[in-house]
Amino acid sequence: MTIWAFWSFLLVSSTHVPCFFGSVAHFSNETDHLAVLHFKDLITNGPLHSLSSWHHTLHFCRWQGVTCGGRRHPQRVTALILTNKNLVGPISPFIGNLTFLKRIDLSNNFFSGPIPEQMGQLFRLRFLVLYNNTLTGEIPTNLTHCSKLEVLYLFQNRLLGRIPTEIGSLSKLTELDLGENSLTGSIPLSLGNLSSLSFLYLTRNSLDGSIPDDFGRLASLEEFDIALNELSGKIPPQLYNLSSIKFLDVGFNRLHGNLPPNLGLTLPNLQELYTGTNQFTGPIPISLSNASGLVSIDLSNNSFSGSVPTNFGSLKGLSRLRLWGNKLGIGKSHDLIFLDSLTNCSSLRKLQVRRNHLSGALPDSMSNISTQLTSLTLGDNKIFGSIPSGIQNLVDLTVLDMGNNFLTGTIPIGIGKLSQARKLWFEANELSGQIPSSLGNISQLLVLSLYENNLSGIIPSTLGNCINLLAIYLYSNKFNGSLPKQLFFFPSLIELSIGNNSFTDSLPVEVGYLKTLSALSVSNNKLSGEIPSSLGNCLSLEYLLLDGNFFQESIPPTFSTLKGLRSLDLSGNNLSGEIPKYLEKLALESLNLSFNNFKGEVPKQGVFGNASQVSVLGNNKLCGGIPELNLPQCSSQASKKRRKYLASKVKISVVVVVLCLMLVSCIFANWVRKSRRKPADVPSAEDPFVTMSYAELFKATDGFSSANLIGTGSFGTVYKGALDRDGTMVAVKVFNLQQPGALRSFMAECEALKNIRHRNLVKILTCCRWR
């Protein structure tokens, strides 16, 4: 092993103490050269070819992303900055040989594997930035040997395990971001020793326990984010005394308690406050207005109560006020007075107070709230009165939610001036009148929710101009008339719910144009005619509710193409025919065919195999199915065949009897005609045959006794007999007319006998008999 190879091995394999080159200075430049080459060898040069300059013809200090030192160490690598290069692969442990490194920034790549422990050898390192990669494993405790470290960014990786307690020894650390990993355990108390720390982000992990009281000693702390963990307990009172804090986010944990009433006084520099989705209670501190720099307040989804402070209007720079999901309001008409003060907040963009207990009428001053407002949510409160017509002035609104209140009156015609709106929610109020045709001016509208009101009239055809609609909810109103075809030309519509109205006529075949439709409900209307087979084109359908109408005929065979259908309700119509077998093969979780006119056997497979998922009540002609459906048994297949066989025999019998009667009638008529001229018992030359009844023949042959059997042929049997009238011996042929060709043979013999004028032999008589 060469001296160089030995030293290279020693430097890379050492994991506990930094390595120094001492007097081996003539190897130093080559050490860095080989280290960066090893670094390159383990990674894939991304599509940007960022490492194309890393070759032997160019000095490594001139390679892209590599920075070398100044006058004292001109050829030693001091910075390795390769951000946004799409580099893939592990970080080479040889990086630990670059002992002059002060800055490493490999952010926004695809580096994987563990963070090399050899980085602990970089005693000069000040900045270690590895965020937004796919690094795994635990945070190496060796990093705490980098005693000069000031910035440590490891967020947006896949790191596991606990936060090393040793990090608390990095006394020069000013910024620490370990967010968006999978770290567990409690927050180390030792982090309270980082007296220089101004930036602490631990968000989006699985940390538990409480917030350490020791954090009250972080006198330089400006930004503190522990959101989206599993922390519990109260915020330490000491934390509220850190007057340097500008950003405080403790949202999405299990924290509880009250916010101190002097919060805005103890945190005068506060700019952003987020406590959303916890278990905080009590009133909103009025003192918040003293933190004049506040631009964002998010106290949503807690249990704050009392009135909304009316002095928020003094926060001139306020951009976001999110108070939704609390218990705000005292149920009196002045609950909404705070809206008047917000007219002074000219930068306000989001005002969200839905899901509270706010009462009162909307003030006209609403129309004077910031024209920059993009989101206004007042739904799920106890607001009454009409919608102010001045709402049309909020021209930048993208979200307007006034649903689930007690609003009356009509939807303002000026609503069409909200041309930027994406979502309009007015559901569950007491609004009346028609949908304004001006709604069609909002071409970018995605969601329209007007269900459970007293709206009436027809759906304006102008709604078809809103071609970007994803969801339309109009159910439980008083709409009538035909469904406009324009309602079915939305290329991206996912949900259409128009049930519980009074729509008439048929469901237009254009419904088949809704290729992306996932849920369609037209329940409880007055629609009639056949169910459009074009519904089979809606291949994304999961929920199809057509119940409570007057649809007729059978279920369209095209429904067999709806492979993703989960729920189908056709109950309460006039549908008929048999239940299609293909329904067994669909992935249905619920099927309701009740109260129609279906007949025949109910299938047993698929959804039909679970009585809790299928209903066929009120179809009196159905049979079979699983026993739990309590339907009568269907006749067996053999019985069906026997019934068909007997039916066919009866039909043949009827035909034969009719033919025989016709033949006998003809013979009798002919005999009557001739008997008028001659005595019946005296054959003439023209008619040498005697016509007689079946009873005479039966008696002459002793009931066609086998004793009188002369012979058997292909089409019948011949018997001998003696006539009572004159003792004449006769031969009687009895045809079996069920035998194919027997009738033809009978007619031929009749014709032959008809042509015989004289016969010296025994007379032959023919007759037909059903056998």
mmCIF file of C-alpha atoms in Angstrom, residues 136-367:
data_model
loop_
_atom_site.group_PDB
_atom_site.id
_atom_site.type_symbol
_atom_site.label_atom_id
_atom_site.label_comp_id
_atom_site.label_asym_id
_atom_site.label_seq_id
_atom_site.Cartn_x
_atom_site.Cartn_y
_atom_site.Cartn_z
ATOM 1 C CA THR A 136 -32.474 8.253 5.191
ATOM 2 C CA GLY A 137 -31.242 6.898 8.492
ATOM 3 C CA GLU A 138 -30.647 8.820 11.697
ATOM 4 C CA ILE A 139 -29.025 12.205 12.153
ATOM 5 C CA PRO A 140 -25.375 11.298 12.920
ATOM 6 C CA THR A 141 -24.235 12.506 16.328
ATOM 7 C CA ASN A 142 -20.790 13.082 14.801
ATOM 8 C CA LEU A 143 -22.151 16.273 13.267
ATOM 9 C CA THR A 144 -21.832 17.829 16.711
ATOM 10 C CA HIS A 145 -18.039 17.706 16.258
ATOM 11 C CA CYS A 146 -18.528 20.490 13.712
ATOM 12 C CA SER A 147 -18.368 22.998 16.530
ATOM 13 C CA LYS A 148 -18.407 26.024 14.232
ATOM 14 C CA LEU A 149 -21.669 25.031 12.598
ATOM 15 C CA GLU A 150 -24.035 27.997 12.273
ATOM 16 C CA VAL A 151 -26.710 26.701 9.865
ATOM 17 C CA LEU A 152 -28.031 23.138 9.762
ATOM 18 C CA TYR A 153 -30.807 22.511 7.217
ATOM 19 C CA LEU A 154 -31.935 18.888 6.924
ATOM 20 C CA PHE A 155 -35.627 19.398 6.235
ATOM 21 C CA GLN A 156 -37.624 17.571 3.534
ATOM 22 C CA ASN A 157 -35.813 14.260 3.738
ATOM 23 C CA ARG A 158 -36.652 10.830 5.171
ATOM 24 C CA LEU A 159 -34.626 10.928 8.334
ATOM 25 C CA LEU A 160 -35.654 8.698 11.232
ATOM 26 C CA GLY A 161 -35.057 8.366 14.929
ATOM 27 C CA ARG A 162 -34.687 10.955 17.658
ATOM 28 C CA ILE A 163 -33.173 14.403 17.536
ATOM 29 C CA PRO A 164 -29.654 13.967 18.952
ATOM 30 C CA THR A 165 -29.296 15.576 22.345
ATOM 31 C CA GLU A 166 -25.748 16.522 21.363
ATOM 32 C CA ILE A 167 -27.044 19.178 18.981
ATOM 33 C CA GLY A 168 -27.494 21.314 22.060
ATOM 34 C CA SER A 169 -23.689 21.671 22.222
ATOM 35 C CA LEU A 170 -23.492 23.572 18.904
ATOM 36 C CA SER A 171 -23.252 26.914 20.639
ATOM 37 C CA LYS A 172 -22.803 28.905 17.427
ATOM 38 C CA LEU A 173 -25.908 27.484 15.772
ATOM 39 C CA THR A 174 -28.278 30.229 14.620
ATOM 40 C CA GLU A 175 -30.585 28.297 12.270
ATOM 41 C CA LEU A 176 -31.812 24.736 12.755
ATOM 42 C CA ASP A 177 -34.386 23.160 10.435
ATOM 43 C CA LEU A 178 -35.173 19.466 10.839
ATOM 44 C CA GLY A 179 -38.733 19.744 9.536
ATOM 45 C CA GLU A 180 -40.584 17.393 7.187
ATOM 46 C CA ASN A 181 -38.860 14.171 8.158
ATOM 47 C CA SER A 182 -39.994 11.192 10.245
ATOM 48 C CA LEU A 183 -38.290 12.095 13.501
ATOM 49 C CA THR A 184 -39.804 10.707 16.687
ATOM 50 C CA GLY A 185 -39.489 11.091 20.423
ATOM 51 C CA SER A 186 -39.529 14.252 22.476
ATOM 52 C CA ILE A 187 -37.777 17.543 21.780
ATOM 53 C CA PRO A 188 -34.411 17.516 23.586
ATOM 54 C CA LEU A 189 -34.224 19.930 26.510
ATOM 55 C CA SER A 190 -30.669 20.662 25.425
ATOM 56 C CA LEU A 191 -31.936 22.760 22.520
ATOM 57 C CA GLY A 192 -32.655 25.394 25.116
ATOM 58 C CA ASN A 193 -28.867 25.875 25.378
ATOM 59 C CA LEU A 194 -28.661 27.283 21.844
ATOM 60 C CA SER A 195 -28.587 30.869 22.986
ATOM 61 C CA SER A 196 -27.704 32.135 19.493
ATOM 62 C CA LEU A 197 -30.580 30.322 17.816
ATOM 63 C CA SER A 198 -32.917 32.607 15.882
ATOM 64 C CA PHE A 199 -34.572 30.083 13.594
ATOM 65 C CA LEU A 200 -35.994 26.748 14.875
ATOM 66 C CA TYR A 201 -38.141 24.590 12.587
ATOM 67 C CA LEU A 202 -39.221 21.106 13.664
ATOM 68 C CA THR A 203 -42.486 20.997 11.694
ATOM 69 C CA ARG A 204 -44.018 17.913 10.057
ATOM 70 C CA ASN A 205 -42.479 15.120 12.108
ATOM 71 C CA SER A 206 -43.881 12.709 14.687
ATOM 72 C CA LEU A 207 -42.503 14.410 17.764
ATOM 73 C CA ASP A 208 -44.415 13.943 21.013
ATOM 74 C CA GLY A 209 -44.279 15.145 24.576
ATOM 75 C CA SER A 210 -44.427 18.807 25.506
ATOM 76 C CA ILE A 211 -42.636 21.981 24.486
ATOM 77 C CA PRO A 212 -39.608 22.291 26.814
ATOM 78 C CA ASP A 213 -39.736 25.141 29.312
ATOM 79 C CA ASP A 214 -36.038 25.616 28.506
ATOM 80 C CA PHE A 215 -37.067 27.241 25.224
ATOM 81 C CA GLY A 216 -37.754 30.312 27.294
ATOM 82 C CA ARG A 217 -33.947 30.828 27.315
ATOM 83 C CA LEU A 218 -33.757 31.201 23.507
ATOM 84 C CA ALA A 219 -33.444 34.955 23.789
ATOM 85 C CA SER A 220 -32.581 35.428 20.100
ATOM 86 C CA LEU A 221 -35.446 33.330 18.746
ATOM 87 C CA GLU A 222 -37.334 34.993 15.894
ATOM 88 C CA GLU A 223 -38.993 32.082 14.073
ATOM 89 C CA PHE A 224 -40.410 29.068 15.897
ATOM 90 C CA ASP A 225 -42.299 26.320 14.040
ATOM 91 C CA ILE A 226 -43.303 23.025 15.642
ATOM 92 C CA ALA A 227 -46.527 22.538 13.649
ATOM 93 C CA LEU A 228 -47.850 19.172 12.489
ATOM 94 C CA ASN A 229 -46.473 16.972 15.244
ATOM 95 C CA GLU A 230 -48.062 15.131 18.155
ATOM 96 C CA LEU A 231 -47.121 17.554 20.902
ATOM 97 C CA SER A 232 -49.385 18.066 23.887
ATOM 98 C CA GLY A 233 -49.632 20.205 26.991
ATOM 99 C CA LYS A 234 -49.509 23.986 27.152
ATOM 100 C CA ILE A 235 -47.221 26.521 25.554
ATOM 101 C CA PRO A 236 -44.650 27.391 28.238
ATOM 102 C CA PRO A 237 -45.357 30.876 29.611
ATOM 103 C CA GLN A 238 -41.637 31.659 29.191
ATOM 104 C CA LEU A 239 -42.058 31.399 25.436
ATOM 105 C CA TYR A 240 -44.490 34.302 25.438
ATOM 106 C CA ASN A 241 -41.778 36.497 26.932
ATOM 107 C CA LEU A 242 -39.427 36.138 23.950
ATOM 108 C CA SER A 243 -40.057 39.597 22.541
ATOM 109 C CA SER A 244 -37.877 38.858 19.506
ATOM 110 C CA ILE A 245 -40.359 36.340 18.073
ATOM 111 C CA LYS A 246 -41.788 37.319 14.684
ATOM 112 C CA PHE A 247 -43.120 33.963 13.522
ATOM 113 C CA LEU A 248 -44.897 31.502 15.829
ATOM 114 C CA ASP A 249 -46.511 28.327 14.501
ATOM 115 C CA VAL A 250 -47.731 25.612 16.869
ATOM 116 C CA GLY A 251 -50.623 24.424 14.691
ATOM 117 C CA PHE A 252 -51.849 20.861 14.209
ATOM 118 C CA ASN A 253 -50.839 19.422 17.560
ATOM 119 C CA ARG A 254 -52.765 18.590 20.732
ATOM 120 C CA LEU A 255 -51.922 21.712 22.668
ATOM 121 C CA HIS A 256 -54.448 23.308 25.002
ATOM 122 C CA GLY A 257 -54.922 26.224 27.333
ATOM 123 C CA ASN A 258 -55.652 29.938 26.835
ATOM 124 C CA LEU A 259 -53.670 32.547 24.991
ATOM 125 C CA PRO A 260 -52.472 35.148 27.514
ATOM 126 C CA PRO A 261 -54.476 38.386 27.381
ATOM 127 C CA ASN A 262 -51.275 40.451 27.050
ATOM 128 C CA LEU A 263 -49.950 38.404 24.134
ATOM 129 C CA GLY A 264 -49.717 41.385 21.812
ATOM 130 C CA LEU A 265 -47.749 43.313 24.455
ATOM 131 C CA THR A 266 -45.193 40.598 25.280
ATOM 132 C CA LEU A 267 -44.680 39.733 21.604
ATOM 133 C CA PRO A 268 -44.714 43.210 20.046
ATOM 134 C CA ASN A 269 -42.697 42.095 16.994
ATOM 135 C CA LEU A 270 -45.066 39.291 16.096
ATOM 136 C CA GLN A 271 -45.901 39.191 12.393
ATOM 137 C CA GLU A 272 -47.414 35.747 11.934
ATOM 138 C CA LEU A 273 -49.353 33.731 14.530
ATOM 139 C CA TYR A 274 -50.615 30.202 13.829
ATOM 140 C CA THR A 275 -52.339 28.080 16.482
ATOM 141 C CA GLY A 276 -54.789 26.287 14.195
ATOM 142 C CA THR A 277 -56.132 22.783 14.876
ATOM 143 C CA ASN A 278 -55.372 22.423 18.554
ATOM 144 C CA GLN A 279 -57.536 22.541 21.671
ATOM 145 C CA PHE A 280 -57.129 26.136 22.742
ATOM 146 C CA THR A 281 -59.980 27.790 24.605
ATOM 147 C CA GLY A 282 -60.914 31.181 25.996
ATOM 148 C CA PRO A 283 -61.196 34.546 24.271
ATOM 149 C CA ILE A 284 -59.028 35.968 21.515
ATOM 150 C CA PRO A 285 -56.632 38.442 23.196
ATOM 151 C CA ILE A 286 -57.682 42.010 22.422
ATOM 152 C CA SER A 287 -54.038 42.992 22.877
ATOM 153 C CA LEU A 288 -53.132 41.380 19.547
ATOM 154 C CA SER A 289 -53.753 44.732 17.898
ATOM 155 C CA ASN A 290 -50.686 46.037 19.782
ATOM 156 C CA ALA A 291 -48.498 43.818 17.618
ATOM 157 C CA SER A 292 -48.875 46.353 14.834
ATOM 158 C CA GLY A 293 -46.780 44.344 12.415
ATOM 159 C CA LEU A 294 -49.176 41.399 12.309
ATOM 160 C CA VAL A 295 -49.925 40.313 8.757
ATOM 161 C CA SER A 296 -51.342 36.830 9.414
ATOM 162 C CA ILE A 297 -53.516 35.508 12.257
ATOM 163 C CA ASP A 298 -54.671 31.899 12.148
ATOM 164 C CA LEU A 299 -56.540 30.670 15.226
ATOM 165 C CA SER A 300 -58.776 28.269 13.282
ATOM 166 C CA ASN A 301 -60.217 24.951 14.415
ATOM 167 C CA ASN A 302 -59.966 25.383 18.177
ATOM 168 C CA SER A 303 -62.539 26.277 20.816
ATOM 169 C CA PHE A 304 -62.003 30.008 21.159
ATOM 170 C CA SER A 305 -65.134 31.770 22.357
ATOM 171 C CA GLY A 306 -66.509 35.232 22.986
ATOM 172 C CA SER A 307 -66.531 38.136 20.542
ATOM 173 C CA VAL A 308 -64.183 38.768 17.671
ATOM 174 C CA PRO A 309 -62.073 41.803 18.657
ATOM 175 C CA THR A 310 -63.300 44.946 16.967
ATOM 176 C CA ASN A 311 -59.845 46.567 16.933
ATOM 177 C CA PHE A 312 -58.305 44.358 14.245
ATOM 178 C CA GLY A 313 -58.894 47.301 11.944
ATOM 179 C CA SER A 314 -55.812 48.951 13.443
ATOM 180 C CA LEU A 315 -53.622 46.230 11.886
ATOM 181 C CA LYS A 316 -53.079 48.085 8.628
ATOM 182 C CA GLY A 317 -50.950 45.340 7.100
ATOM 183 C CA LEU A 318 -53.267 42.458 8.020
ATOM 184 C CA SER A 319 -53.490 40.080 5.087
ATOM 185 C CA ARG A 320 -55.002 36.894 6.559
ATOM 186 C CA LEU A 321 -57.524 36.514 9.368
ATOM 187 C CA ARG A 322 -58.541 32.881 9.820
ATOM 188 C CA LEU A 323 -60.883 32.260 12.745
ATOM 189 C CA TRP A 324 -63.030 29.454 11.339
ATOM 190 C CA GLY A 325 -64.029 26.408 13.356
ATOM 191 C CA ASN A 326 -64.364 27.977 16.810
ATOM 192 C CA LYS A 327 -67.176 29.023 19.132
ATOM 193 C CA LEU A 328 -66.990 32.727 18.475
ATOM 194 C CA GLY A 329 -70.106 34.849 18.833
ATOM 195 C CA ILE A 330 -72.553 35.374 21.646
ATOM 196 C CA GLY A 331 -75.696 34.949 19.562
ATOM 197 C CA LYS A 332 -76.600 38.612 19.316
ATOM 198 C CA SER A 333 -77.024 40.928 16.376
ATOM 199 C CA HIS A 334 -73.778 42.794 17.034
ATOM 200 C CA ASP A 335 -71.589 39.696 16.556
ATOM 201 C CA LEU A 336 -70.625 40.975 13.104
ATOM 202 C CA ILE A 337 -69.572 44.474 14.132
ATOM 203 C CA PHE A 338 -65.927 43.478 13.714
ATOM 204 C CA LEU A 339 -66.547 43.499 9.940
ATOM 205 C CA ASP A 340 -66.918 47.288 10.068
ATOM 206 C CA SER A 341 -63.411 47.723 11.474
ATOM 207 C CA LEU A 342 -61.875 45.464 8.832
ATOM 208 C CA THR A 343 -62.681 48.028 6.149
ATOM 209 C CA ASN A 344 -59.485 49.761 7.299
ATOM 210 C CA CYS A 345 -57.380 46.709 6.401
ATOM 211 C CA SER A 346 -56.699 47.577 2.789
ATOM 212 C CA SER A 347 -54.339 44.600 2.325
ATOM 213 C CA LEU A 348 -56.756 41.959 3.604
ATOM 214 C CA ARG A 349 -56.855 38.970 1.277
ATOM 215 C CA LYS A 350 -58.402 36.161 3.351
ATOM 216 C CA LEU A 351 -61.235 36.528 5.864
ATOM 217 C CA GLN A 352 -62.448 33.161 7.094
ATOM 218 C CA VAL A 353 -64.896 32.945 10.011
ATOM 219 C CA ARG A 354 -67.119 30.018 9.013
ATOM 220 C CA ARG A 355 -68.225 27.387 11.537
ATOM 221 C CA ASN A 356 -68.738 29.651 14.507
ATOM 222 C CA HIS A 357 -71.771 30.970 16.432
ATOM 223 C CA LEU A 358 -71.889 34.405 14.819
ATOM 224 C CA SER A 359 -75.294 35.994 14.544
ATOM 225 C CA GLY A 360 -76.747 39.145 13.023
ATOM 226 C CA ALA A 361 -77.270 40.667 9.598
ATOM 227 C CA LEU A 362 -74.449 41.278 7.170
ATOM 228 C CA PRO A 363 -73.555 44.987 7.280
ATOM 229 C CA ASP A 364 -73.518 47.046 4.110
ATOM 230 C CA SER A 365 -69.929 47.926 4.999
ATOM 231 C CA MET A 366 -68.944 44.522 3.661
ATOM 232 C CA SER A 367 -68.859 46.065 0.215
#
